[in-house]
């Protein structure tokens, strides 16, 4: 019997397990974005990830576990993408925030929101997760914009920007809204610059 020592680097089995979990999460996000909740089953995700259904259920015992973890993964990816924004120009920050809500990560999260509105067991998990993601996104946006929330109206301006970005993401779900979105983003960037000083 081997002794497990603290701080030991993970072995090949643990690496494979992590890689399998990662493939499942990425496949779940892709399936949600492409097929919606109804078309995204554990079997479909496992097939897309190139693993057995049993392997998928080893990592995620229920469908809700799998897709909640997938949306948490999406949230982490969205936050990482925001933290990676290095521009100092507020107009570019506004555009980056909107881009965050118009890509496949947002589409996957949206599908889970819709499912959670009808699935009692899923709703509290998604609601808690989205509240946490919303707070983190707001915090990162404040930092990127250099916003001083002690000034009246600044917090609401930042939240309004995030709400507008989410709305543009929704508008983009059914049709390519790129041209109109560009004009709206330019106007919002000017409004944000004026409001934040």
Tab-separated table of C-alpha atoms in Angstrom:
chain	number	residue	atom	x	y	z
A	1	UNK	CA	0.000	0.000	0.000
A	2	UNK	CA	1.460	3.351	-1.069
A	3	UNK	CA	1.671	6.408	1.115
A	4	UNK	CA	0.144	9.605	-0.206
A	5	UNK	CA	2.289	12.596	0.584
A	6	UNK	CA	1.020	16.122	0.768
A	7	UNK	CA	2.061	18.342	-2.117
A	8	UNK	CA	2.691	15.387	-4.405
A	9	UNK	CA	2.140	16.066	-8.084
A	10	UNK	CA	-0.846	14.340	-9.641
A	11	UNK	CA	-0.240	11.080	-11.449
A	12	UNK	CA	-1.281	10.051	-14.951
A	13	UNK	CA	-4.656	8.722	-13.749
A	14	UNK	CA	-5.529	12.054	-12.139
A	15	UNK	CA	-4.363	13.906	-15.255
A	16	UNK	CA	-6.590	11.697	-17.434
A	17	UNK	CA	-9.514	12.262	-15.082
A	18	UNK	CA	-9.038	16.040	-15.245
A	19	UNK	CA	-8.726	15.899	-19.035
A	20	UNK	CA	-11.921	13.820	-19.297
A	21	UNK	CA	-13.782	16.258	-17.061
A	22	UNK	CA	-12.544	19.194	-19.157
A	23	UNK	CA	-13.648	17.504	-22.420
A	24	UNK	CA	-17.084	16.839	-20.912
A	25	UNK	CA	-17.497	20.455	-19.814
A	26	UNK	CA	-16.431	21.800	-23.210
A	27	UNK	CA	-18.744	19.342	-24.980
A	28	UNK	CA	-21.650	20.292	-22.693
A	29	UNK	CA	-21.151	23.985	-23.458
A	30	UNK	CA	-21.033	23.288	-27.202
A	31	UNK	CA	-24.134	21.092	-27.046
A	32	UNK	CA	-26.105	23.681	-25.073
A	33	UNK	CA	-25.092	26.453	-27.475
A	34	UNK	CA	-25.927	24.381	-30.582
A	35	UNK	CA	-28.842	22.167	-29.520
A	36	UNK	CA	-30.378	23.836	-26.463
A	37	UNK	CA	-31.445	22.071	-23.285
A	38	UNK	CA	-33.819	19.610	-24.933
A	39	UNK	CA	-31.179	18.364	-27.375
A	40	UNK	CA	-28.373	18.159	-24.835
A	41	UNK	CA	-28.437	14.864	-23.013
A	42	UNK	CA	-25.638	13.199	-21.078
A	43	UNK	CA	-25.336	10.635	-23.898
A	44	UNK	CA	-24.982	13.342	-26.569
A	45	UNK	CA	-22.377	15.176	-24.499
A	46	UNK	CA	-20.434	11.966	-23.760
A	47	UNK	CA	-20.393	11.059	-27.453
A	48	UNK	CA	-19.181	14.535	-28.404
A	49	UNK	CA	-16.489	14.386	-25.710
A	50	UNK	CA	-15.385	10.960	-26.923
A	51	UNK	CA	-16.070	9.199	-23.626
A	52	UNK	CA	-18.557	6.560	-22.482
A	53	UNK	CA	-21.813	7.505	-20.807
A	54	UNK	CA	-20.515	5.702	-17.702
A	55	UNK	CA	-17.393	7.883	-17.634
A	56	UNK	CA	-19.597	10.966	-17.952
A	57	UNK	CA	-21.774	9.823	-15.069
A	58	UNK	CA	-18.712	9.056	-12.968
A	59	UNK	CA	-17.779	12.743	-13.159
A	60	UNK	CA	-21.334	14.106	-13.177
A	61	UNK	CA	-23.952	11.760	-11.637
A	62	UNK	CA	-26.942	13.720	-13.011
A	63	UNK	CA	-27.718	15.828	-16.054
A	64	UNK	CA	-28.204	18.831	-13.761
A	65	UNK	CA	-24.753	18.258	-12.234
A	66	UNK	CA	-23.184	18.173	-15.701
A	67	UNK	CA	-24.856	21.287	-17.040
A	68	UNK	CA	-24.551	23.296	-13.842
A	69	UNK	CA	-20.819	22.502	-13.840
A	70	UNK	CA	-20.703	23.453	-17.518
A	71	UNK	CA	-22.244	26.836	-16.828
A	72	UNK	CA	-19.864	27.336	-13.903
A	73	UNK	CA	-17.069	26.547	-16.351
A	74	UNK	CA	-18.596	29.105	-18.750
A	75	UNK	CA	-18.696	31.649	-15.933
A	76	UNK	CA	-15.027	31.070	-15.143
A	77	UNK	CA	-14.144	31.385	-18.832
A	78	UNK	CA	-16.173	34.598	-19.122
A	79	UNK	CA	-14.464	36.048	-16.044
A	80	UNK	CA	-11.026	35.002	-17.331
A	81	UNK	CA	-11.775	36.642	-20.687
A	82	UNK	CA	-12.748	39.855	-18.905
A	83	UNK	CA	-9.682	39.813	-16.665
A	84	UNK	CA	-7.527	39.390	-19.788
A	85	UNK	CA	-8.785	42.692	-21.249
A	86	UNK	CA	-5.855	45.071	-20.983
A	87	UNK	CA	-7.068	48.110	-22.912
A	88	UNK	CA	-7.245	51.460	-21.186
A	89	UNK	CA	-9.773	52.933	-23.618
A	90	UNK	CA	-13.316	52.766	-22.227
A	91	UNK	CA	-14.841	52.333	-25.688
A	92	UNK	CA	-12.760	49.170	-26.143
A	93	UNK	CA	-13.850	47.933	-22.698
A	94	UNK	CA	-17.509	48.486	-23.640
A	95	UNK	CA	-16.945	46.535	-26.880
A	96	UNK	CA	-15.183	43.714	-24.976
A	97	UNK	CA	-18.079	43.465	-22.505
A	98	UNK	CA	-20.572	43.238	-25.358
A	99	UNK	CA	-18.434	40.596	-27.090
A	100	UNK	CA	-18.620	38.542	-23.913
A	101	UNK	CA	-22.404	38.387	-24.234
A	102	UNK	CA	-22.579	37.655	-27.948
A	103	UNK	CA	-20.443	34.524	-28.164
A	104	UNK	CA	-21.051	30.798	-27.667
A	105	UNK	CA	-20.355	30.940	-23.922
A	106	UNK	CA	-23.300	33.275	-23.441
A	107	UNK	CA	-25.497	31.176	-25.746
A	108	UNK	CA	-24.798	28.119	-23.598
A	109	UNK	CA	-25.568	30.012	-20.380
A	110	UNK	CA	-28.778	31.319	-21.937
A	111	UNK	CA	-29.957	27.797	-22.726
A	112	UNK	CA	-29.430	26.815	-19.122
A	113	UNK	CA	-31.360	29.867	-17.907
A	114	UNK	CA	-34.300	28.865	-20.072
A	115	UNK	CA	-34.149	25.299	-18.779
A	116	UNK	CA	-33.913	26.536	-15.183
A	117	UNK	CA	-37.086	28.578	-15.638
A	118	UNK	CA	-38.976	25.302	-16.152
A	119	UNK	CA	-36.928	22.823	-14.099
A	120	UNK	CA	-37.510	23.183	-10.356
A	121	UNK	CA	-34.413	21.176	-9.357
A	122	UNK	CA	-32.168	23.249	-11.636
A	123	UNK	CA	-33.480	26.738	-10.829
A	124	UNK	CA	-31.830	27.324	-7.415
A	125	UNK	CA	-28.445	26.100	-8.661
A	126	UNK	CA	-28.506	28.322	-11.744
A	127	UNK	CA	-29.892	31.308	-9.826
A	128	UNK	CA	-27.106	31.117	-7.222
A	129	UNK	CA	-24.453	30.646	-9.882
A	130	UNK	CA	-25.679	33.550	-12.003
A	131	UNK	CA	-25.853	35.846	-8.959
A	132	UNK	CA	-22.210	35.038	-8.230
A	133	UNK	CA	-21.228	35.505	-11.886
A	134	UNK	CA	-23.122	38.796	-12.027
A	135	UNK	CA	-21.285	40.172	-8.995
A	136	UNK	CA	-17.907	39.091	-10.385
A	137	UNK	CA	-18.632	40.539	-13.832
A	138	UNK	CA	-19.741	43.829	-12.284
A	139	UNK	CA	-16.606	43.984	-10.117
A	140	UNK	CA	-14.322	43.324	-13.085
A	141	UNK	CA	-16.181	45.853	-15.272
A	142	UNK	CA	-15.788	48.538	-12.578
A	143	UNK	CA	-12.039	47.925	-12.527
A	144	UNK	CA	-11.673	47.889	-16.316
A	145	UNK	CA	-13.661	51.099	-16.684
A	146	UNK	CA	-11.837	52.813	-13.828
A	147	UNK	CA	-15.247	53.640	-12.368
A	148	UNK	CA	-15.606	55.317	-8.987
A	149	UNK	CA	-18.745	53.789	-7.521
A	150	UNK	CA	-18.746	56.237	-4.625
A	151	UNK	CA	-20.050	58.827	-7.109
A	152	UNK	CA	-23.845	58.926	-7.473
A	153	UNK	CA	-25.142	57.042	-10.503
A	154	UNK	CA	-21.860	55.313	-11.387
A	155	UNK	CA	-22.868	51.900	-10.056
A	156	UNK	CA	-26.123	52.119	-12.019
A	157	UNK	CA	-24.259	53.189	-15.158
A	158	UNK	CA	-21.982	50.142	-14.984
A	159	UNK	CA	-24.941	47.832	-14.300
A	160	UNK	CA	-26.885	49.445	-17.141
A	161	UNK	CA	-23.949	48.756	-19.463
A	162	UNK	CA	-23.923	45.081	-18.442
A	163	UNK	CA	-27.694	44.839	-18.866
A	164	UNK	CA	-27.413	46.434	-22.311
A	165	UNK	CA	-24.659	43.985	-23.268
A	166	UNK	CA	-26.833	41.059	-22.170
A	167	UNK	CA	-29.747	42.457	-24.184
A	168	UNK	CA	-27.555	42.725	-27.280
A	169	UNK	CA	-26.522	39.126	-26.709
A	170	UNK	CA	-30.180	38.108	-26.649
A	171	UNK	CA	-30.886	40.059	-29.841
A	172	UNK	CA	-28.027	38.210	-31.524
A	173	UNK	CA	-29.414	34.738	-30.725
A	174	UNK	CA	-31.857	34.576	-33.626
A	175	UNK	CA	-30.181	36.795	-36.214
A	176	UNK	CA	-26.776	38.293	-36.886
A	177	UNK	CA	-27.114	41.708	-35.329
A	178	UNK	CA	-23.536	42.872	-35.960
A	179	UNK	CA	-24.221	46.099	-37.893
A	180	UNK	CA	-26.846	47.496	-35.535
A	181	UNK	CA	-24.894	46.288	-32.506
A	182	UNK	CA	-21.820	48.244	-33.624
A	183	UNK	CA	-23.793	51.486	-33.681
A	184	UNK	CA	-25.392	50.796	-30.289
A	185	UNK	CA	-22.014	49.950	-28.735
A	186	UNK	CA	-20.482	53.187	-30.058
A	187	UNK	CA	-23.349	55.209	-28.562
A	188	UNK	CA	-23.136	53.376	-25.224
A	189	UNK	CA	-19.368	53.901	-25.114
A	190	UNK	CA	-19.948	57.650	-25.493
A	191	UNK	CA	-22.619	57.613	-22.777
A	192	UNK	CA	-20.381	55.635	-20.414
A	193	UNK	CA	-17.452	57.978	-21.021
A	194	UNK	CA	-19.678	60.973	-20.304
A	195	UNK	CA	-21.191	59.399	-17.161
A	196	UNK	CA	-17.884	58.220	-15.718
A	197	UNK	CA	-15.982	61.402	-16.556
